[in-house]
Short mmCIF file of C-alpha atoms and ligand atoms in Angstrom, two decimals:
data_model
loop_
_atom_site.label_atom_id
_atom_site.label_comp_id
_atom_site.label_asym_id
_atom_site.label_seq_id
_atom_site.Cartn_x
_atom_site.Cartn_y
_atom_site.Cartn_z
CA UNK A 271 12.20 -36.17 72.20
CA UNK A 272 13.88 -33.98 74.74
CA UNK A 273 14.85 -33.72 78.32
CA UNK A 274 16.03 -30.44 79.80
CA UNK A 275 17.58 -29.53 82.87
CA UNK A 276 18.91 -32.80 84.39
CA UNK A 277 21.79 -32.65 86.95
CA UNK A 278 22.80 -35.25 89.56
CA UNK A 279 23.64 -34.40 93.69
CA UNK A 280 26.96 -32.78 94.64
CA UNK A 281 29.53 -32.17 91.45
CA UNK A 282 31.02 -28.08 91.39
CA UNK A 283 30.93 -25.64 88.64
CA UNK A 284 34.49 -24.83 87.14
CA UNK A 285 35.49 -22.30 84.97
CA UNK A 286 35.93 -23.93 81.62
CA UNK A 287 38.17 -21.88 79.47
CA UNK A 288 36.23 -23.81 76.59
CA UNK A 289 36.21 -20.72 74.48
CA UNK A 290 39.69 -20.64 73.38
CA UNK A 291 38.99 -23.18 70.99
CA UNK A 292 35.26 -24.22 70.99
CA UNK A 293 34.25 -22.72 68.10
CA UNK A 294 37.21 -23.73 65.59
CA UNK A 295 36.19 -26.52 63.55
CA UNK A 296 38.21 -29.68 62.86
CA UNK A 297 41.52 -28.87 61.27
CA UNK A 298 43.36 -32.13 59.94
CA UNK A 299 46.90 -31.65 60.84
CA UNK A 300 49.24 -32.56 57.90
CA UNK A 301 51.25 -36.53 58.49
CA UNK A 302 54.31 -36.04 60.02
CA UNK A 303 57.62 -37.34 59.45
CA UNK A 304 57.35 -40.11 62.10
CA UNK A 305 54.86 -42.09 64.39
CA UNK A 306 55.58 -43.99 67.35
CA UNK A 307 51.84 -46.27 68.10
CA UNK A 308 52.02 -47.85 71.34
CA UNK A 309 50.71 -51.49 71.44
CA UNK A 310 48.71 -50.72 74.65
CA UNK A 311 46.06 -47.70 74.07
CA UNK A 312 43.53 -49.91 75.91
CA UNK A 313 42.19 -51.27 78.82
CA UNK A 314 43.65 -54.86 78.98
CA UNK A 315 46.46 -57.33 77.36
CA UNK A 316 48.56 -55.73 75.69
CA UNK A 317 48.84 -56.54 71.64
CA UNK A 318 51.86 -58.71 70.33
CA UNK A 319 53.63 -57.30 67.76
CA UNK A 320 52.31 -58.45 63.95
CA UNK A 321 55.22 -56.30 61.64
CA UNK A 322 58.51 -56.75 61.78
CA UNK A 323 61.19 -53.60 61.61
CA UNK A 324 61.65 -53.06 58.07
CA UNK A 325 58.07 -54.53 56.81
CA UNK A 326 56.47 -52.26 54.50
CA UNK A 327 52.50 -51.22 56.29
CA UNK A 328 50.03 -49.16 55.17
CA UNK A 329 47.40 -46.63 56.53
CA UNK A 330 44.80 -48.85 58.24
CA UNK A 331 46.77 -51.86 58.14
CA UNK A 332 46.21 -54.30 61.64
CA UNK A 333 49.84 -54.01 63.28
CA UNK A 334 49.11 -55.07 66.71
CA UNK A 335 46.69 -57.77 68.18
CA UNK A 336 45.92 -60.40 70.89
CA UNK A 337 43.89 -63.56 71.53
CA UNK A 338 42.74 -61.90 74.78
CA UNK A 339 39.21 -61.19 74.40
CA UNK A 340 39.93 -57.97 76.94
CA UNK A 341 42.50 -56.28 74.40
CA UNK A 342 41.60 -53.80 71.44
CA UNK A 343 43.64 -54.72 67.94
CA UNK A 344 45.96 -51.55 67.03
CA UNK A 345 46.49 -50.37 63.43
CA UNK A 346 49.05 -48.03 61.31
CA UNK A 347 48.45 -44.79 60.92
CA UNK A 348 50.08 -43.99 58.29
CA UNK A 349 52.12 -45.40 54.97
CA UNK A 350 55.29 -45.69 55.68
CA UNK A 351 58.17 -48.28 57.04
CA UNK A 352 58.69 -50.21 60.47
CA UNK A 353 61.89 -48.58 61.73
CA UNK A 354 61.42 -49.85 65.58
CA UNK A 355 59.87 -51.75 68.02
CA UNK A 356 60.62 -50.53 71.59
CA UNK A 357 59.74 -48.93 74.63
CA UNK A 358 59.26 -45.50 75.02
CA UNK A 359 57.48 -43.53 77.57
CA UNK A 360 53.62 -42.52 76.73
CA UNK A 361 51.69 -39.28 78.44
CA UNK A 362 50.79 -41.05 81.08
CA UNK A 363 54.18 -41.43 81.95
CA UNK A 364 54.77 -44.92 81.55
CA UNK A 365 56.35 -47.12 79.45
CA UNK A 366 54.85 -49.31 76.45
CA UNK A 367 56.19 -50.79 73.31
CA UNK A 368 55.61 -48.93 70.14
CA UNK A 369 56.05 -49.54 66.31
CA UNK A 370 58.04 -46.68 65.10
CA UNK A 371 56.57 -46.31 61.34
CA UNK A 372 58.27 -43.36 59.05
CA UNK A 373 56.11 -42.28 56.76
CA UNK A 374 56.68 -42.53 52.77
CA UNK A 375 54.08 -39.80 52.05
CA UNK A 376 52.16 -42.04 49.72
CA UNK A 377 49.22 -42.39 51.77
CA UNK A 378 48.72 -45.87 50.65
CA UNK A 379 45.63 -47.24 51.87
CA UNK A 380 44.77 -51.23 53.41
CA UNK A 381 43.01 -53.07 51.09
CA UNK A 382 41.21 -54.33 54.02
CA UNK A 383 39.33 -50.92 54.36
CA UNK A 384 35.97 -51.14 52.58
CA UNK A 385 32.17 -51.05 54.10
CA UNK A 386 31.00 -54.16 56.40
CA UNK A 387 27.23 -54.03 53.88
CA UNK A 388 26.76 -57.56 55.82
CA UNK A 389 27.09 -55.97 59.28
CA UNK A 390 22.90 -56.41 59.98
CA UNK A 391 23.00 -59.77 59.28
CA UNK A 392 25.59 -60.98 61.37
CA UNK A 393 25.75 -62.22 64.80
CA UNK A 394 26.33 -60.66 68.13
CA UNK A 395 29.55 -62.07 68.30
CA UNK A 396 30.79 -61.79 64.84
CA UNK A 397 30.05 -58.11 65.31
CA UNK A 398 32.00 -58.03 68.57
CA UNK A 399 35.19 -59.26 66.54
CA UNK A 400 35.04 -57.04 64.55
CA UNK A 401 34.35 -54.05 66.63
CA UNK A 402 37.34 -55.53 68.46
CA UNK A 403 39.90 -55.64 65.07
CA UNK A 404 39.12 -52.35 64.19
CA UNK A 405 40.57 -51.24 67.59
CA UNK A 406 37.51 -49.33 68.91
CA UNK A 407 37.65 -48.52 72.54
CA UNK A 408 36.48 -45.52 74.88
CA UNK A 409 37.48 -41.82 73.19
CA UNK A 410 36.73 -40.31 76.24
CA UNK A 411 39.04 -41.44 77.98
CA UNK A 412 38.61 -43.80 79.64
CA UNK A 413 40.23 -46.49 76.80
CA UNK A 414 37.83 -49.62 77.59
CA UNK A 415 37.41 -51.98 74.43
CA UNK A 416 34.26 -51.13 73.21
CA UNK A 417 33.20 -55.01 72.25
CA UNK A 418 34.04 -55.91 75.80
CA UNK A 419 31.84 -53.13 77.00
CA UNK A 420 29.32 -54.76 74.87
CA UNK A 421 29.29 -58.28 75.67
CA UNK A 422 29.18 -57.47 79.40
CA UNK A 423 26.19 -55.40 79.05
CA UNK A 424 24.50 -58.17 76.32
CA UNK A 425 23.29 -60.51 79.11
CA UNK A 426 22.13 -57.73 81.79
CA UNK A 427 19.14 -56.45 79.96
CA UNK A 428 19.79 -53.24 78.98
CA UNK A 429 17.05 -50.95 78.29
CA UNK A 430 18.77 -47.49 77.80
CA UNK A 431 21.77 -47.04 76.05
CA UNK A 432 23.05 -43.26 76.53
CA UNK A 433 25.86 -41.52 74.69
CA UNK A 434 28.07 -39.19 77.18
CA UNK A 435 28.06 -35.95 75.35
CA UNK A 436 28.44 -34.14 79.12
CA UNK A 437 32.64 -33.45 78.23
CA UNK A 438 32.51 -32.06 81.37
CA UNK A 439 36.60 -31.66 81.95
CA UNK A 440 38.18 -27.59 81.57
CA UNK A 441 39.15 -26.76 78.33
CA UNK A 442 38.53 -29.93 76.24
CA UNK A 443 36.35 -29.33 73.10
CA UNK A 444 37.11 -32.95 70.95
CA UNK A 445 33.70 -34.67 72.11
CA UNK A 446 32.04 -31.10 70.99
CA UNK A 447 33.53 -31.09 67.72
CA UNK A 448 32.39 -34.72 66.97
CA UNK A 449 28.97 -33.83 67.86
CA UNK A 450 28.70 -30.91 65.75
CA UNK A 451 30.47 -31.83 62.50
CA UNK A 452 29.28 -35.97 62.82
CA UNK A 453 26.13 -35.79 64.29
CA UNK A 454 24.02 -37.90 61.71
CA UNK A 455 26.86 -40.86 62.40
CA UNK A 456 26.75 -40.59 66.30
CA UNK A 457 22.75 -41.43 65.92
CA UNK A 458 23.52 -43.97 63.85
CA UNK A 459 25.77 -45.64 66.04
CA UNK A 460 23.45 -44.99 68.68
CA UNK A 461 20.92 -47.03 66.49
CA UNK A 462 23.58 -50.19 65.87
CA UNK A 463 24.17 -50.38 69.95
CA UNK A 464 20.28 -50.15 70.73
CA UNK A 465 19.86 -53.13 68.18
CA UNK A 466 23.06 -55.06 69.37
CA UNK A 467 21.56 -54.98 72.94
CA UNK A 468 17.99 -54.99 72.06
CA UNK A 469 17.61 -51.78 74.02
CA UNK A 470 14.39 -50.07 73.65
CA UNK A 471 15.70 -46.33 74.89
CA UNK A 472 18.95 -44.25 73.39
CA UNK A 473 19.69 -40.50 75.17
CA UNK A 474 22.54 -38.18 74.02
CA UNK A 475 23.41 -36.75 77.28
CA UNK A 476 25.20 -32.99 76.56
CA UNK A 477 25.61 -30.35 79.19
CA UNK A 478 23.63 -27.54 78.76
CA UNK A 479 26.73 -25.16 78.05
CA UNK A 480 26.92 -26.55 74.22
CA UNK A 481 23.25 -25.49 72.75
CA UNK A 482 25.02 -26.10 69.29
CA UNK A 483 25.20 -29.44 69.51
CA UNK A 484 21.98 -29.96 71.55
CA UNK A 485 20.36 -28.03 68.56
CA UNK A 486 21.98 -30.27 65.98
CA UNK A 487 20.69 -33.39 67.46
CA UNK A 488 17.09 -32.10 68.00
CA UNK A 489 16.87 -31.14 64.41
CA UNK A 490 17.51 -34.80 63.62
CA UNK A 491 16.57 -36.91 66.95
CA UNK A 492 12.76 -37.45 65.14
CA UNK A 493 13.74 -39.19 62.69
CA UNK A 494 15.10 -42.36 64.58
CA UNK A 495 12.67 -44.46 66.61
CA UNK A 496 13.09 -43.88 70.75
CA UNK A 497 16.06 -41.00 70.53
CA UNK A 498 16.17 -38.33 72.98
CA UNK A 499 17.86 -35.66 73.50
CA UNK A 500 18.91 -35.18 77.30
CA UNK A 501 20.22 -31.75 78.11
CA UNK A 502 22.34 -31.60 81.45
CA UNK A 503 22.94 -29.08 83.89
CA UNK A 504 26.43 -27.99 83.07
CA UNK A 505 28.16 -29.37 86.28
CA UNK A 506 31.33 -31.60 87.08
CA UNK A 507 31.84 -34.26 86.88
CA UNK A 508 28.51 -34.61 84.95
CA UNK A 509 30.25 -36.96 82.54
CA UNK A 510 31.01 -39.89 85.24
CA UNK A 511 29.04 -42.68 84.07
CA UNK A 512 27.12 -42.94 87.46
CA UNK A 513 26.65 -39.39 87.53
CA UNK A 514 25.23 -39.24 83.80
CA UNK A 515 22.73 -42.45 84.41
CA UNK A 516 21.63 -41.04 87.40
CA UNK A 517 20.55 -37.33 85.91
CA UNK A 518 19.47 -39.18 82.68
CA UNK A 519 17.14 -42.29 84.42
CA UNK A 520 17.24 -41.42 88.10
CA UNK A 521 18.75 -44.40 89.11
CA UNK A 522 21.28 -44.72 91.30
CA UNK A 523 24.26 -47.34 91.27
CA UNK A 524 25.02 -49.30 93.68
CA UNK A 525 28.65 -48.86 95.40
CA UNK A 526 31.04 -51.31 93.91
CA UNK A 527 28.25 -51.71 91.11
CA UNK A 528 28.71 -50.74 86.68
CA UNK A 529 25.67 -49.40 84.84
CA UNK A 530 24.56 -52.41 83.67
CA UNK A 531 23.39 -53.24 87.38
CA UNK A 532 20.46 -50.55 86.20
CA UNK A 533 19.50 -51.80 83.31
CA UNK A 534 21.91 -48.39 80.81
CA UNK A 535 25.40 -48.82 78.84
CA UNK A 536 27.01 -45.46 78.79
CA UNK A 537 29.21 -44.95 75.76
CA UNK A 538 31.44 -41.92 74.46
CA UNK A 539 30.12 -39.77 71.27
CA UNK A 540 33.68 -40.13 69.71
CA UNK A 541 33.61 -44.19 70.22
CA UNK A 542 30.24 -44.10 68.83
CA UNK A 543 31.15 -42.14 65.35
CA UNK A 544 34.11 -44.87 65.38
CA UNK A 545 31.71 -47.16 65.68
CA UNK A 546 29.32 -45.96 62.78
CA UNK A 547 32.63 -45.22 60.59
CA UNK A 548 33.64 -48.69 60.89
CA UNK A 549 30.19 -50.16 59.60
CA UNK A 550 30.06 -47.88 56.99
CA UNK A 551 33.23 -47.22 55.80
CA UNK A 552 35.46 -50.59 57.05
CA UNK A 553 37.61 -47.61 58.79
CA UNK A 554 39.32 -49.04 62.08
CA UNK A 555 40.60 -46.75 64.88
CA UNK A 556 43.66 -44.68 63.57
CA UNK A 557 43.22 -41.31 64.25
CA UNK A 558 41.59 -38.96 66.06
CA UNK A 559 39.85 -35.14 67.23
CA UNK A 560 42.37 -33.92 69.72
CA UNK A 561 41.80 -30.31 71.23
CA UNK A 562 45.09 -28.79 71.68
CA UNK A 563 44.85 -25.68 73.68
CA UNK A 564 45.46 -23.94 77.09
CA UNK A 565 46.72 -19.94 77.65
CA UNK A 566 50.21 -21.42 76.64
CA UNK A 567 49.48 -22.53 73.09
CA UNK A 568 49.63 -20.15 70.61
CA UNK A 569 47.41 -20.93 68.34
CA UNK A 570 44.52 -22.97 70.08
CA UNK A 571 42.97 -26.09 67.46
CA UNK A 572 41.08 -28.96 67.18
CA UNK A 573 42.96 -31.22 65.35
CA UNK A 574 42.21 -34.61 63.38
CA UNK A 575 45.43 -35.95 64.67
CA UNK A 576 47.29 -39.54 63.22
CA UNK A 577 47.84 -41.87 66.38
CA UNK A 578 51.42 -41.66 67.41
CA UNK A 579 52.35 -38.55 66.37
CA UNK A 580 53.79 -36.72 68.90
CA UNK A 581 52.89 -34.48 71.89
CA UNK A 582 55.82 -31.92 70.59
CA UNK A 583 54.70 -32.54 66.91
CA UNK A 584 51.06 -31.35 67.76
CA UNK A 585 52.43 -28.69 69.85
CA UNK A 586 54.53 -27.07 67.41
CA UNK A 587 51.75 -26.96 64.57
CA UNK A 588 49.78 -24.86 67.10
CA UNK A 589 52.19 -22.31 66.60
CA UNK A 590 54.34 -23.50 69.81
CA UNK A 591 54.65 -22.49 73.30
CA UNK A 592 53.78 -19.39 74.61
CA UNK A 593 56.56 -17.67 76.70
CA UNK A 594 54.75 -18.49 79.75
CA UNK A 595 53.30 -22.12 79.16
CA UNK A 596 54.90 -24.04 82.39
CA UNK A 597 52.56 -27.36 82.63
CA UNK A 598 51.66 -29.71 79.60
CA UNK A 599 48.54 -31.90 80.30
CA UNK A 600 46.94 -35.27 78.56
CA UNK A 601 43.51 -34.74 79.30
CA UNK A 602 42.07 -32.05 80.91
CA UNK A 603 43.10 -30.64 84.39
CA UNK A 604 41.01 -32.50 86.75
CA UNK A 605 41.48 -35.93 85.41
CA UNK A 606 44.19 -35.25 83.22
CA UNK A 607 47.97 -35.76 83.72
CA UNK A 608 51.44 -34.33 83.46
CA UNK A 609 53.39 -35.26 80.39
CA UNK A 610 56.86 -35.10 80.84
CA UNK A 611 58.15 -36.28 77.37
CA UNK A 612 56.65 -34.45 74.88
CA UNK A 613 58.13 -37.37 72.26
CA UNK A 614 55.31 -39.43 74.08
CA UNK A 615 52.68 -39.70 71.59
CA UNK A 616 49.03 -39.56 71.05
CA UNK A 617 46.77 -42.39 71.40
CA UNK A 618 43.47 -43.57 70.56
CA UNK A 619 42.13 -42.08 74.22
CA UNK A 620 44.06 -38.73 73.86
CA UNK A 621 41.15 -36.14 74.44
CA UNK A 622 43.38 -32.77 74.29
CA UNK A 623 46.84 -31.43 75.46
CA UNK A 624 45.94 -28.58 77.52
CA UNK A 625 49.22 -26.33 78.07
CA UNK A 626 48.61 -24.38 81.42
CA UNK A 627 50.70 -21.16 82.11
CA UNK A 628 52.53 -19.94 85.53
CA UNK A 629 49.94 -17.37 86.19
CA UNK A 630 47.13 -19.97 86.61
CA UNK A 631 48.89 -22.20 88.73
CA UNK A 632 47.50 -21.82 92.82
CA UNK A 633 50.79 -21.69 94.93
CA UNK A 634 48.92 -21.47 97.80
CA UNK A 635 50.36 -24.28 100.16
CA UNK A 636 48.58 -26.58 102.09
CA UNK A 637 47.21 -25.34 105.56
CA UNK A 638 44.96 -27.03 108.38
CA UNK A 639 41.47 -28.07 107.56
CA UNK A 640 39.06 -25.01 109.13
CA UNK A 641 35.88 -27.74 108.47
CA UNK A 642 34.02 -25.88 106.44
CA UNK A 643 32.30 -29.08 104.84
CA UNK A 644 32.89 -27.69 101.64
CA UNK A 645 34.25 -30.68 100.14
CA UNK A 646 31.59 -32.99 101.32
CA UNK A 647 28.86 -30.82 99.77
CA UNK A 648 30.49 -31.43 96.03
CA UNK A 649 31.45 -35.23 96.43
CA UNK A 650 29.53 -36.95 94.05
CA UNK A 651 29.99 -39.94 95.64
CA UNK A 652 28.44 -38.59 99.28
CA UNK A 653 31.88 -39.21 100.71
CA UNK A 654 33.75 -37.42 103.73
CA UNK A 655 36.54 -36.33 101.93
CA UNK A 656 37.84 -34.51 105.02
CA UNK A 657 37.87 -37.26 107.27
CA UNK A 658 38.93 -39.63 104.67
CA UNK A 659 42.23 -37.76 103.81
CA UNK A 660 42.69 -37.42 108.45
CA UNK A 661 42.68 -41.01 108.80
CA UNK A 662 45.04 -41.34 105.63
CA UNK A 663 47.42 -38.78 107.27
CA UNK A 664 47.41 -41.20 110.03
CA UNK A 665 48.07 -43.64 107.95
CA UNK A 666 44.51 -45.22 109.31
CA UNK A 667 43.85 -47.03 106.07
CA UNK A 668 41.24 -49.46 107.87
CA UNK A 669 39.33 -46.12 108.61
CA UNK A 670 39.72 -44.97 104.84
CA UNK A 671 38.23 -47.74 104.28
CA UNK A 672 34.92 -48.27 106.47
CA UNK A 673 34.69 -44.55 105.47
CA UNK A 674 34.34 -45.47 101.23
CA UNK A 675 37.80 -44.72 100.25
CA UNK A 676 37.03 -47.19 97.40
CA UNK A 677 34.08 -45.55 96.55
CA UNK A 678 36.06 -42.33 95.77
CA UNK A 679 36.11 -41.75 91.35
CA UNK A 680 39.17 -39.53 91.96
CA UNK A 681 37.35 -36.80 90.37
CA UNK A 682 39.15 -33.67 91.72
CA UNK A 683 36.28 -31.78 93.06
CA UNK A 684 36.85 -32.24 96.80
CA UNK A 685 40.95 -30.42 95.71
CA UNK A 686 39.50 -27.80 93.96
CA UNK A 687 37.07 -26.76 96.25
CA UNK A 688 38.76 -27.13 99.11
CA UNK A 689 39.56 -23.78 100.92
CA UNK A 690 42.87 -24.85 102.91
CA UNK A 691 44.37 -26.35 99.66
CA UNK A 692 44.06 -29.97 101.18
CA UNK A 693 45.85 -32.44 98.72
CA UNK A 694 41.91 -34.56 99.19
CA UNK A 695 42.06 -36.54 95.85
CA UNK A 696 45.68 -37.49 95.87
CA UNK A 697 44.98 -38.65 99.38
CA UNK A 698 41.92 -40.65 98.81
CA UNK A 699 44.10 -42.04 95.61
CA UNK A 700 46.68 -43.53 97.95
CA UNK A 701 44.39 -44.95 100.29
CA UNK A 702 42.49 -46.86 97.44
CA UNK A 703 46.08 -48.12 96.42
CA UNK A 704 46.82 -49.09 100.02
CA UNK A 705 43.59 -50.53 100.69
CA UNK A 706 43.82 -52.57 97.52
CA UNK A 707 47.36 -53.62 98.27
CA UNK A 708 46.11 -54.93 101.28
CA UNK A 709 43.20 -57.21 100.38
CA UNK A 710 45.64 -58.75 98.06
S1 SF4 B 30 36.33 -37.84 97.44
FE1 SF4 B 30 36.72 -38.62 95.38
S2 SF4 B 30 34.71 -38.65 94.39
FE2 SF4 B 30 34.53 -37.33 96.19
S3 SF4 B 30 34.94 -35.25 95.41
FE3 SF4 B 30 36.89 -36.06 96.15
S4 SF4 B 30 37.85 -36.95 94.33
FE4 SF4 B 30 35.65 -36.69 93.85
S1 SF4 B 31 36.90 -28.31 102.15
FE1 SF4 B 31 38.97 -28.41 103.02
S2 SF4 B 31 38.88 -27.06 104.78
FE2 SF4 B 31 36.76 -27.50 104.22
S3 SF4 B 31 36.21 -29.33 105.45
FE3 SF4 B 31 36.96 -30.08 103.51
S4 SF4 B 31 39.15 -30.46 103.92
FE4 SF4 B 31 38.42 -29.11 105.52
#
């Protein structure tokens, strides 16, 4: 089946610089001499050491875990030896524990790595443990353990289970590449999350601006029982999960409210191959597609990249820095952020390091709000973004408030619109931090 045309209220259109590497497939980028893999690439508690320096771990091999059922087990990358467990800082700029492994280049593999054939047969929650020791959480992003996703949605009866194709973020081309060269696995996921939930409905949502993949999964869509494919208006942020369930369904979330309040589970394309490759092939979360590109790479790629190598590692087998690369990003430039170590290294949820240049950059400073309404026209959440970011400047947080501060998704599109330069989303941030602070 197909759906064509869908968009949601509000959102902007953003010049995408996709091109620079949308059309180079998957390249995988050669081990390198060292990996550092944090023990906190997820939403939730962070996993307790289960290798000791000096221990002796191979590619696949469980290395990190916790008893908390909100926590995602982490696993080696690579063959190699424990040479350090400590804190180092990550792209987003803070601090976690890693396992430093050097590799032995014998790309020994875990015994435990072999095909679940049982999988069908087992129960909701044996499935959920293991979806949980394999390490699978949100690709996109967003780095929310995929079983926990599950069991919150098993209980709310789900009818439509939709996979976010939309990659709606500048520049980033990872969820494209998965789409294309894994296509038949991302249905097939699709199909084990329908039948985990019972869901009668499953959509791959993909803005309109990749016909490739759309084409690739309505060549195949027929074959599966209640698949269709939902073509979106090419729009940001069309890859929120309110935003997607509302163009896909036409509901709307309620403020404060998930998507299991309507009845959908929204999951990533990338988590979803995971998903399938784990069933099939016993393979837990090690590596990953990262696009590495931006007008200050040379040599823009997609890259099947080991978790824990490094940002500079990744950087340098692009060819390095062009002479006028200035800004390196984790994630794309709306959501994304500054790295400022490139030693930090890439995780499970690393989408693409985007390296801006100077010429890019907007110097303009900020200057007095002319209310043009501009920025309330492209909130996706129907928020006053002006008015918001007045009371904040009066440090009015009450007023942030009653106005849906806490509604704001810190999507970017109010800054980027905005005329006068207003610093809008870092505003809103701050009063969401204050407000929360405060109801403490
Ligand atoms: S107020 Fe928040 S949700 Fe609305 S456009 Fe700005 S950043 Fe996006
Ligand atoms: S877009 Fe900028 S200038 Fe226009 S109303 Fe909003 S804050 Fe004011």
């Amino acid at each position: 089946m197909k759906m064509n045309n869908l968009s949601f209220k509000g959102g902007t259109h953003i010049k995408d610089y996709k091109d620079l590497s949308a059309e180079k497939a998957t390249e995988r980028m050669e081990d390198p001499k060292i990996v550092h893999i944090p023990l906190d690439q997820h939403i939730g508690s962070v996993c307790e050491p289960l290798v000791q320096v000096n221990d002796v771990v191979k590619i696949g091999q469980k290395i990190g875990s916790s008893s908390a059922s909100l926590s995602s087990d982490v696993h080696s990358s690579v063959s190699g030896v424990v040479t350090a467990i400590e804190e180092m800082y990550t792209t987003d700029g803070s601090l976690s524990k890693c396992i430093t492994i050097e590799t032995d280049g014998l790309n020994e593999v875990d015994e435990s790595i072999k095909p679940i054939e049982n999988f069908k047969s087992l129960s909701f929650e044996e499935k959920c443990d293991l979806i949980k020791g394999a390490g699978i959480i949100g690709m996109g992003g967003a780095g929310f353990p995929l079983h926990s996703k599950l069991q919150s949605a098993v209980g709310a009866n789900i009818d439509s289970v939709i996979l976010n194709g939309a990659e709606c973020e500048p520049y980033l081309n990872s969820d494209y590449r998965v789409m294309l060269e894994k296509t038949v696995n991302i249905v097939e996921g699709l199909q084990i999350i329908k039948e985990m939930l019972n869901a009668e409905a499953g959509y791959i949502a993909i803005e309109d601006n990749k016909p490739k993949a759309i084409d690739a999964f309505n060549e195949i869509a027929d074959n599966y029982n209640n698949v269709t494919v939902a073509s979106l208006v090419t729009k940001f942020p069309q890859g929120d999960s309110t935003r997607i369930v509302n163009a896909v369904t036409g509901r709307r979330i309620p403020s404060g409210g998930r998507t299991s309040n309507v009845q959908c589970t929204v999951t990533n394309v990338g988590t979803v191959n995971a998903l399938y490759e784990l069933v099939s092939e016993g393979k837990p979360v090690y590596e990953r597609i990262v696009s590495v590109t931006g007008q200050g790479v040379k040599e823009p790629k997609n890259l099947m990249v080991k978790v824990g190598t490094s940002v500079k590692d990744v950087i340098e087998y692009c060819g390095g820095f062009n002479d006028n690369a200035n800004k390196v990003l984790s994630g794309g430039p709306m959501t994304g952020n500054t790295i400022f170590d490139l030693d930090a290294p890439i995780t499970k949820s690393t989408t693409g390091i985007v390296v801006l240049t100077e010429d890019l950059e907007d110097t303009r400073l900020e200057s007095p709000c002319i209310k043009c309404s501009r920025c309330i026209d492209v909130c996706p959440q129907f928020l006053m973004p002006n008015i918001i970011n007045a009371a904040v400047n009066k440090e009015k947080y009450d007023l942030a408030d009653e106005h849906g501060a806490n509604d704001c998704i810190e999507c970017g599109s109010c800054s980027y619109i905005c005329p006068a330069k207003r610093k809008l989303t870092e505003s809103i941030a701050l009063a969401r931090k204050e407000i929360k602070l405060r109801k403490k």
